[in-house]
XYZ file of N, CA and C in Angstrom:
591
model
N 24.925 10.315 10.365
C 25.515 9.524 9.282
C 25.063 8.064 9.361
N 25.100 7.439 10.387
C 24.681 6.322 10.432
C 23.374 5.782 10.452
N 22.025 7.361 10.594
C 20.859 6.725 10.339
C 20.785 7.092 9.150
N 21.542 7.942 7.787
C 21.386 7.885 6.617
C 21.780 6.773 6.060
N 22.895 5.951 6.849
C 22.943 4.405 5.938
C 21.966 3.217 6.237
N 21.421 3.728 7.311
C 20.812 2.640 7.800
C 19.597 2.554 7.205
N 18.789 4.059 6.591
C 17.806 4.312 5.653
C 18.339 4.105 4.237
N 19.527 4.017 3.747
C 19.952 3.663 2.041
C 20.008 2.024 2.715
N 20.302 1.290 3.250
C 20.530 -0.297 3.823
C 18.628 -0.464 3.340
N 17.899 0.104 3.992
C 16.737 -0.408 4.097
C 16.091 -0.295 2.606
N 16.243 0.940 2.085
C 16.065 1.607 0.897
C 16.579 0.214 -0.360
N 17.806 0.267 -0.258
C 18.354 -0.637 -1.125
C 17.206 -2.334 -0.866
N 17.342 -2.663 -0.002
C 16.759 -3.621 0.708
C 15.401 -3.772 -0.597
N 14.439 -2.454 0.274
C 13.137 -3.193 -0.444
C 13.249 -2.909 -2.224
N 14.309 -2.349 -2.802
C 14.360 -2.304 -4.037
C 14.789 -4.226 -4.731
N 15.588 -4.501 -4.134
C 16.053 -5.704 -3.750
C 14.908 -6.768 -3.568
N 14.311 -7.105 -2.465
C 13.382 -7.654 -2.251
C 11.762 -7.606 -3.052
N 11.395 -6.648 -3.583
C 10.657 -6.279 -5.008
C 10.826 -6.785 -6.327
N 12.333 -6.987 -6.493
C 12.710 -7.900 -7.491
C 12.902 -9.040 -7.503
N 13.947 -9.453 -6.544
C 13.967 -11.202 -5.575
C 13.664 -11.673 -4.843
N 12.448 -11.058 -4.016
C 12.152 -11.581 -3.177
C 13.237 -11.743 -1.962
N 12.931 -11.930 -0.805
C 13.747 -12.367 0.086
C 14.872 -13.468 0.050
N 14.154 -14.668 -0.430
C 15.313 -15.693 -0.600
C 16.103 -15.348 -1.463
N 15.772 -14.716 -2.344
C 16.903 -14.150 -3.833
C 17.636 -13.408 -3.326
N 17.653 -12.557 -2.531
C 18.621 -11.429 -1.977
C 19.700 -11.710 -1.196
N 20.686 -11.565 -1.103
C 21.959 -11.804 -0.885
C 22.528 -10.715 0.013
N 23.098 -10.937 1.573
C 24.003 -9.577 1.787
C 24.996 -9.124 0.952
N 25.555 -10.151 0.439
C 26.237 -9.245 -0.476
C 26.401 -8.238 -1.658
N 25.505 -9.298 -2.194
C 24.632 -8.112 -3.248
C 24.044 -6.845 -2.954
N 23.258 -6.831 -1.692
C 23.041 -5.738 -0.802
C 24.395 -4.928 -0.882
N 25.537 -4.975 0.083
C 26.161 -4.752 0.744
C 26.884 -3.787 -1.000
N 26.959 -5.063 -2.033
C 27.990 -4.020 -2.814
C 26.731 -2.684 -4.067
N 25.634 -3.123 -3.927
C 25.281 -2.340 -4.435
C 24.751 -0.518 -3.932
N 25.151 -1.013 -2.754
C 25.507 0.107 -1.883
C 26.912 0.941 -1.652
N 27.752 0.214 -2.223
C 29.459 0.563 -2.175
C 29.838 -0.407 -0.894
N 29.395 -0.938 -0.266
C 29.970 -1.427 1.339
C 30.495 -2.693 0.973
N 30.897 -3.034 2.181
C 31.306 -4.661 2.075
C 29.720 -4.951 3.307
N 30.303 -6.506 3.468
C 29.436 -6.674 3.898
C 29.459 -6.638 5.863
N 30.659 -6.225 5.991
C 30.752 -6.039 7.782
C 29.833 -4.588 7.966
N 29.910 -3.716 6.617
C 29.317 -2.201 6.993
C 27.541 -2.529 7.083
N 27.253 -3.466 6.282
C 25.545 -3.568 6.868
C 25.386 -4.102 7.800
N 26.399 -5.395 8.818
C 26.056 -5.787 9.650
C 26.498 -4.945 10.703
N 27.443 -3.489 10.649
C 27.661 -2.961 11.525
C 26.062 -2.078 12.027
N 25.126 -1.959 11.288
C 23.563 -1.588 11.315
C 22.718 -2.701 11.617
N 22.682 -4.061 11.176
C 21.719 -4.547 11.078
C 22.662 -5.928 11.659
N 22.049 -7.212 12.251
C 22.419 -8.214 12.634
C 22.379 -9.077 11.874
N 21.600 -9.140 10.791
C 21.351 -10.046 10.188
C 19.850 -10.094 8.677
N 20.252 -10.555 7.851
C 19.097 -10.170 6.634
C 17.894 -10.163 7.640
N 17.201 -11.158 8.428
C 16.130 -11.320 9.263
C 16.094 -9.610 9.528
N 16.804 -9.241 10.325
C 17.027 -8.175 10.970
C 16.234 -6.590 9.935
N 17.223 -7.206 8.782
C 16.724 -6.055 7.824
C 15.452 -5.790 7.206
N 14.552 -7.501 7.182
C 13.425 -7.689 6.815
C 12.646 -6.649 7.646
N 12.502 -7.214 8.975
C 11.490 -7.167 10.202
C 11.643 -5.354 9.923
N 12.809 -4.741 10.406
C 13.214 -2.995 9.806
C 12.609 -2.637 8.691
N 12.364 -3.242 7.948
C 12.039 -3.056 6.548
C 10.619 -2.865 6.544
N 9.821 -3.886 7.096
C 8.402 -4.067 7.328
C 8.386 -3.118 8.450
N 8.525 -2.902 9.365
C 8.521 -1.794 10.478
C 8.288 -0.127 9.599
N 9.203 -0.336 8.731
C 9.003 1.147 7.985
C 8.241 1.242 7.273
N 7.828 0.160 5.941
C 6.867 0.364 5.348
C 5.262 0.539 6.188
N 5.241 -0.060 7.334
C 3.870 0.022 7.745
C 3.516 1.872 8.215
N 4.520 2.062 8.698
C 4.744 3.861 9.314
C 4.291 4.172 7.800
N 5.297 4.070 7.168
C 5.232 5.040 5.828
C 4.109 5.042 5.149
N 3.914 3.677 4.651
C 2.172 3.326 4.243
C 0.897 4.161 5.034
N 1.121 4.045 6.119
C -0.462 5.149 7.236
C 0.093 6.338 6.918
N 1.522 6.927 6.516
C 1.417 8.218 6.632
C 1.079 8.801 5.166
N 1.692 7.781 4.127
C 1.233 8.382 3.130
C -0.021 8.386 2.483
N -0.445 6.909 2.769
C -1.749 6.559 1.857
C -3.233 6.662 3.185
N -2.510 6.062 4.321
C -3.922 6.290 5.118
C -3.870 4.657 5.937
N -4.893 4.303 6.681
C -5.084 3.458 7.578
C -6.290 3.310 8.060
N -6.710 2.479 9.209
C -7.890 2.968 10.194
C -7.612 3.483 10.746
N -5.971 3.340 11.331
C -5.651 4.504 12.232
C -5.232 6.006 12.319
N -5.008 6.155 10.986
C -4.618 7.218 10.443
C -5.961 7.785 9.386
N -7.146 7.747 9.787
C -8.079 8.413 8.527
C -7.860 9.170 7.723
N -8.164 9.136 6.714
C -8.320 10.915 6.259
C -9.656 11.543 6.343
N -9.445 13.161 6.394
C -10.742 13.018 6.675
C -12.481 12.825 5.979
N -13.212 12.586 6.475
C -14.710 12.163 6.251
C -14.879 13.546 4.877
N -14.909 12.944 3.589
C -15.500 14.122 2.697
C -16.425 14.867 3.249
N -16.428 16.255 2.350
C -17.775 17.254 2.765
C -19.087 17.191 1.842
N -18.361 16.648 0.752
C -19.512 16.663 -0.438
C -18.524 15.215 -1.537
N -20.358 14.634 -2.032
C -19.482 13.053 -3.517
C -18.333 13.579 -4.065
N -18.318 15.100 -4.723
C -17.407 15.176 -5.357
C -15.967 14.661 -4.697
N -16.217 15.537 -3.315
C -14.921 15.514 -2.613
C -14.226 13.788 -2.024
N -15.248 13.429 -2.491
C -15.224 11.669 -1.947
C -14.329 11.060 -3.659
N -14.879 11.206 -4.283
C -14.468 11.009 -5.445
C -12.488 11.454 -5.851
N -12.182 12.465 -5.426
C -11.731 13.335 -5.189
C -10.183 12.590 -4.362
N -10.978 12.630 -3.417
C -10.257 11.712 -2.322
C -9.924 10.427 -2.939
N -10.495 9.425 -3.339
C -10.397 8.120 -3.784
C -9.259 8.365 -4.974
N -9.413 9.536 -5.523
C -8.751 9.143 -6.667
C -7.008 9.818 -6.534
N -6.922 10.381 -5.115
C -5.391 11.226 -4.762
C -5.269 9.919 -4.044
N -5.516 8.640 -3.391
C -5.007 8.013 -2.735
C -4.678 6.800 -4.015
N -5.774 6.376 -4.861
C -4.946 5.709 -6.192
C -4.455 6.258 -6.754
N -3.866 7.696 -6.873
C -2.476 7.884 -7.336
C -1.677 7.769 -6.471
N -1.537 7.996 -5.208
C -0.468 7.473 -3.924
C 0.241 6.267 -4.446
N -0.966 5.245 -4.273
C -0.423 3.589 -4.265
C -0.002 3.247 -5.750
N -0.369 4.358 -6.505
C -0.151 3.231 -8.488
C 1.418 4.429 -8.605
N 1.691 5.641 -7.777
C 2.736 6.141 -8.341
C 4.091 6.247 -7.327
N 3.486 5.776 -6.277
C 4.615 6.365 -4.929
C 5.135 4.847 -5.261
N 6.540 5.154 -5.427
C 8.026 4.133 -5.673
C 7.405 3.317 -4.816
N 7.833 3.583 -3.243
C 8.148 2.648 -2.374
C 6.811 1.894 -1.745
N 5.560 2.689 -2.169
C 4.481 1.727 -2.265
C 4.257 0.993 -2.831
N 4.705 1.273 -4.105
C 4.597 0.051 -5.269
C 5.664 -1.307 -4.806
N 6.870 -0.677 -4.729
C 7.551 -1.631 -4.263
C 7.227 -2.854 -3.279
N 6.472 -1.476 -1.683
C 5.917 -2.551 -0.808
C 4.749 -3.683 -1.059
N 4.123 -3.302 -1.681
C 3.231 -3.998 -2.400
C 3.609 -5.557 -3.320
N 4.772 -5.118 -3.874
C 5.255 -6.287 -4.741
C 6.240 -7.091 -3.761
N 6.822 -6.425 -2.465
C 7.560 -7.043 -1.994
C 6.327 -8.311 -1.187
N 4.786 -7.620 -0.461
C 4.121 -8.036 0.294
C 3.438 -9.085 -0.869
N 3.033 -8.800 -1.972
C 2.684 -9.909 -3.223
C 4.024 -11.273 -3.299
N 5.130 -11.314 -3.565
C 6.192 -11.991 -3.464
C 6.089 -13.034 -1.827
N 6.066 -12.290 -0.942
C 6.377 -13.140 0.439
C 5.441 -13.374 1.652
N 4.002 -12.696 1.144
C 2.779 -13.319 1.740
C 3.062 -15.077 1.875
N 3.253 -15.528 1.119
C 3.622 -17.430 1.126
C 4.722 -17.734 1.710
N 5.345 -17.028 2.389
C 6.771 -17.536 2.964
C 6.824 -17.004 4.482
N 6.544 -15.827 4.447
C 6.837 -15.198 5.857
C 5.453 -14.497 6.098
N 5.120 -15.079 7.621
C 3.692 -14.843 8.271
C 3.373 -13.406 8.444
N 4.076 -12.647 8.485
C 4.162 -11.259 8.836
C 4.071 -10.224 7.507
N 4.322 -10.822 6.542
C 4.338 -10.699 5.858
C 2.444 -10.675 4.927
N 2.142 -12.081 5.078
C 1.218 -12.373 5.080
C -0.252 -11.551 5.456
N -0.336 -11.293 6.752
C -1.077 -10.578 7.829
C -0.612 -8.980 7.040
N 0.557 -8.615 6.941
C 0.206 -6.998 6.597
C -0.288 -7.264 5.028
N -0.111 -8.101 3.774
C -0.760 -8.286 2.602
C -2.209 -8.392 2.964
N -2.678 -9.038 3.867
C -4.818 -9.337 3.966
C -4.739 -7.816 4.728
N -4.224 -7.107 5.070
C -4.203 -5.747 6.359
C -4.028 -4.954 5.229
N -3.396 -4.458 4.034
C -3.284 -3.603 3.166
C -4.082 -3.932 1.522
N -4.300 -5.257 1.486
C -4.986 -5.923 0.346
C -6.258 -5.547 0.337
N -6.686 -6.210 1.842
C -8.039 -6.166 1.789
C -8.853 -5.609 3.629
N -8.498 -5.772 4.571
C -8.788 -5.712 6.069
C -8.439 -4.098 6.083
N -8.123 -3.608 5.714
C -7.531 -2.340 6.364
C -8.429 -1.042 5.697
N -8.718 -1.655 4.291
C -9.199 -0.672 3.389
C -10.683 -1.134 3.797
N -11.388 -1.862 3.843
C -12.405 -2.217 4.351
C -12.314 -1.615 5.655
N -12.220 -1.628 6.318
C -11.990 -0.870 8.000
C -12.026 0.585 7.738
N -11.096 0.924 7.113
C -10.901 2.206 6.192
C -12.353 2.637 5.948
N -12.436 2.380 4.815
C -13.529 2.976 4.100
C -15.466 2.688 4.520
N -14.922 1.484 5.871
C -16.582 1.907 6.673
C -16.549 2.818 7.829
N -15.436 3.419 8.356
C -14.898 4.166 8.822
C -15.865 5.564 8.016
N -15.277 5.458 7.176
C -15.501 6.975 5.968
C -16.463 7.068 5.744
N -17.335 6.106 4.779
C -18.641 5.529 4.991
C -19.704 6.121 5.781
N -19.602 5.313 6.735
C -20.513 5.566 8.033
C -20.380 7.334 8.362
N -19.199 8.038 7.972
C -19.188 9.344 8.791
C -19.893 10.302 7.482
N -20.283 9.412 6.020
C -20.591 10.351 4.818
C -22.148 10.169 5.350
N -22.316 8.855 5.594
C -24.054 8.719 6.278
C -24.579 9.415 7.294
N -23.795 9.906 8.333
C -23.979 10.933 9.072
C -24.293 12.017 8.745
N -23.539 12.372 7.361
C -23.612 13.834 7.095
C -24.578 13.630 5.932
N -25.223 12.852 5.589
C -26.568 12.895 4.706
C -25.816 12.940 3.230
N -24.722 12.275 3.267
C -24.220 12.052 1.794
C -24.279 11.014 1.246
N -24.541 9.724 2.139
C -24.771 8.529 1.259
C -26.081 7.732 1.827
N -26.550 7.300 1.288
C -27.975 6.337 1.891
C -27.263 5.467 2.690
N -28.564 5.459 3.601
C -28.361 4.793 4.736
C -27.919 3.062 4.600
N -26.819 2.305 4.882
C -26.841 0.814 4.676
C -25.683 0.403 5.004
N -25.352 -1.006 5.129
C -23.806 -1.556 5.991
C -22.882 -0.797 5.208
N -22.087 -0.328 6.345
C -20.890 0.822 5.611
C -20.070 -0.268 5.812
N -19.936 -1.474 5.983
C -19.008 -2.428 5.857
C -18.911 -3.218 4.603
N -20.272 -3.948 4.249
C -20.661 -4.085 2.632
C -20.348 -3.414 1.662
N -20.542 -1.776 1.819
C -20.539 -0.941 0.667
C -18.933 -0.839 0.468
N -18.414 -0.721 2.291
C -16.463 -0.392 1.903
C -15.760 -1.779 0.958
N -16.673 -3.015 1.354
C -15.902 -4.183 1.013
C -15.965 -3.946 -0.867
N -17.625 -3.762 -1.036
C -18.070 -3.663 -2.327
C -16.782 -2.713 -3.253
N -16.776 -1.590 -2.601
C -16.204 -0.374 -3.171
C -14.652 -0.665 -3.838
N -14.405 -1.234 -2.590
C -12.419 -1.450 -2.430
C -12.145 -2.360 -2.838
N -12.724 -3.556 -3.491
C -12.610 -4.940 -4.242
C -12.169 -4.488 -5.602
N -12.857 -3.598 -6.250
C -12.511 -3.969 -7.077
C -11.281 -2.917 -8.011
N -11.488 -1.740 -6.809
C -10.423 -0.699 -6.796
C -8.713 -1.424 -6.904
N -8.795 -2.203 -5.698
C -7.661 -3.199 -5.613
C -7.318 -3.963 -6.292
N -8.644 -4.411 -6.999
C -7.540 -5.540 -8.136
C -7.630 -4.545 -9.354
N -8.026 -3.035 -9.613
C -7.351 -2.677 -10.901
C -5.681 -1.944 -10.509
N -5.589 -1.615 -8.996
C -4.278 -1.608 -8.924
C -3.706 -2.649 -8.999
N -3.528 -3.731 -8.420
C -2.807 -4.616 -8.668
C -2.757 -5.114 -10.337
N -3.633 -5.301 -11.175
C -3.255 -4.415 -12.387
C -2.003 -3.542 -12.699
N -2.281 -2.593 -12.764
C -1.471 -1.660 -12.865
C 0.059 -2.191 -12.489
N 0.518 -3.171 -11.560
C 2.067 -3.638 -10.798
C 2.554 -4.745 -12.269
N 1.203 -5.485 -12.259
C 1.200 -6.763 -13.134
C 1.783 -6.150 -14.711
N 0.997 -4.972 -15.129
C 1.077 -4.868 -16.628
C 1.067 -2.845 -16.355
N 2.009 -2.718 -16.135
C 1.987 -1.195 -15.971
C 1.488 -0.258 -17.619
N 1.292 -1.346 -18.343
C 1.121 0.072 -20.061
C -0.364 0.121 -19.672
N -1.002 -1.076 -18.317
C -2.320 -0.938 -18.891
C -3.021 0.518 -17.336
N -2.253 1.035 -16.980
C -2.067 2.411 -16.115
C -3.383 3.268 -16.099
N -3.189 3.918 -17.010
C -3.734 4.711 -17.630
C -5.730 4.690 -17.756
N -5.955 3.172 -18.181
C -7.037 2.762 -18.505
C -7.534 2.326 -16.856
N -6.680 1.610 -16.302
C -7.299 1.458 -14.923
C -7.578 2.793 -14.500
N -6.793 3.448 -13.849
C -6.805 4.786 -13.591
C -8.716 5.619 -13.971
N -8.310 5.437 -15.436
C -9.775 5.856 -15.892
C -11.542 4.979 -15.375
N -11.079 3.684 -15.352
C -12.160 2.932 -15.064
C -11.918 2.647 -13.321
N -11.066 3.268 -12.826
C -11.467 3.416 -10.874
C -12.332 4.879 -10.924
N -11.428 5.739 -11.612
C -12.732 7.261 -11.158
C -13.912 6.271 -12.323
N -14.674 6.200 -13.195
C -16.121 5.796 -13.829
C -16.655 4.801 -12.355
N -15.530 4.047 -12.112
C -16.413 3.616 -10.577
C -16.754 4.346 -9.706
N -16.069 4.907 -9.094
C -16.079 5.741 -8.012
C -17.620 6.604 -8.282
N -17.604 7.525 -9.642
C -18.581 7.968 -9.870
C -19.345 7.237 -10.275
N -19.805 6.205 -10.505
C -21.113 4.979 -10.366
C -21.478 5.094 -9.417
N -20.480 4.358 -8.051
C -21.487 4.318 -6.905
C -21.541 5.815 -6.306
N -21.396 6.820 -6.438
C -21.734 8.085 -5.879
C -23.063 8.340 -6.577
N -22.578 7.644 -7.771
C -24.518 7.937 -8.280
C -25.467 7.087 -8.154
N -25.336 5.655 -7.385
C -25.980 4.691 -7.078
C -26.229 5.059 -5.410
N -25.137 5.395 -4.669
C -25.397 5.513 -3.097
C -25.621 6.921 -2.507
N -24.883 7.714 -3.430
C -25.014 9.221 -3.052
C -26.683 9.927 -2.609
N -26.587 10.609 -1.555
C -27.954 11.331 -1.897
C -27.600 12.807 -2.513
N -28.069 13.145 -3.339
C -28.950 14.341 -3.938
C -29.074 15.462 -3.720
């Protein structure tokens, strides 16, 4: 019972923090939009700090398990299609999974305020997917699927601009649909620019 409140505490939290940001958020507001007062969240948590740091602790787990990591790969496609394929089940992950979106807007909001914050936004923005995807890269060049060249360049090239049509998508969600369409026309560009044959 008490790690189901302590997951609706956190739950509520980043719904909370997605909209107001950290400084906007209030235990109490927390506390009653949960039914509680506010001694029942601190009987879980010590303090908003407390709930943040928990908060970020989970999203980083949840983020590698759902969408992926360096540390968590997925694995090395067998064939472009399947690369293609791949790219395009992990931008539906991040443009449809709630609490990614959320983390995302919470990590957009408080990159400028809190350092930790900061470091996992350049680690999920941009450092991670780059790491990521020369990771992937390098193991498609192995297997004679992409021409030979910096699998660090091509991941940076690739994931630039993937990322800012999601972030898109947070900014102006009607325009969904059209991103969506113009990440796979990328994806299949460079499979037909780097792919071999």
């Amino acid at each position: 019972m008490a790690k189901d409140t302590k997951e609706r505490i956190l739950m509520a939290a980043l719904d909370m923090f997605s909209k107001k940001g950290y400084e906007g958020t209030n235990i109490r507001e927390l506390a009653a939009s949960l039914e509680l007062v506010k001694s029942g969240i601190y009987k879980h948590y010590e303090s908003k700090e407390a709930i943040w740091n928990a908060l970020l602790d989970r999203m980083i787990a949840y983020y590698g398990e759902h969408f992926g990591s360096a540390e968590h790969l997925p694995p090395v496609p067998d064939s472009l299609e399947d690369f293609v394929s791949m790219t395009m089940r992990m931008v539906n992950i991040t443009i449809h999974d709630e609490q990614i979106v959320k983390t995302r807007k919470v990590l957009t909001l408080e990159q400028y305020r809190d350092e930790r914050a900061r470091d996992l936004a350049t680690k999920h923005f941009l450092t991670g997917l780059t790491e990521m995807f020369t990771r992937i890269f390098s193991g498609m060049m192995d297997k004679g699927l992409l021409k030979k060249d910096d699998p660090a360049m091509l991941a940076f090239a690739y994931t630039a601009p993937i990322s800012a049509l999601i972030h898109l998508c947070d900014r102006e969600p009607e325009k969904t649909v059209d991103a969506i369409r113009k990440i796979e026309a990328f994806s299949r560009h460079f499979i037909a620019t780097y792919g071999v044959k």
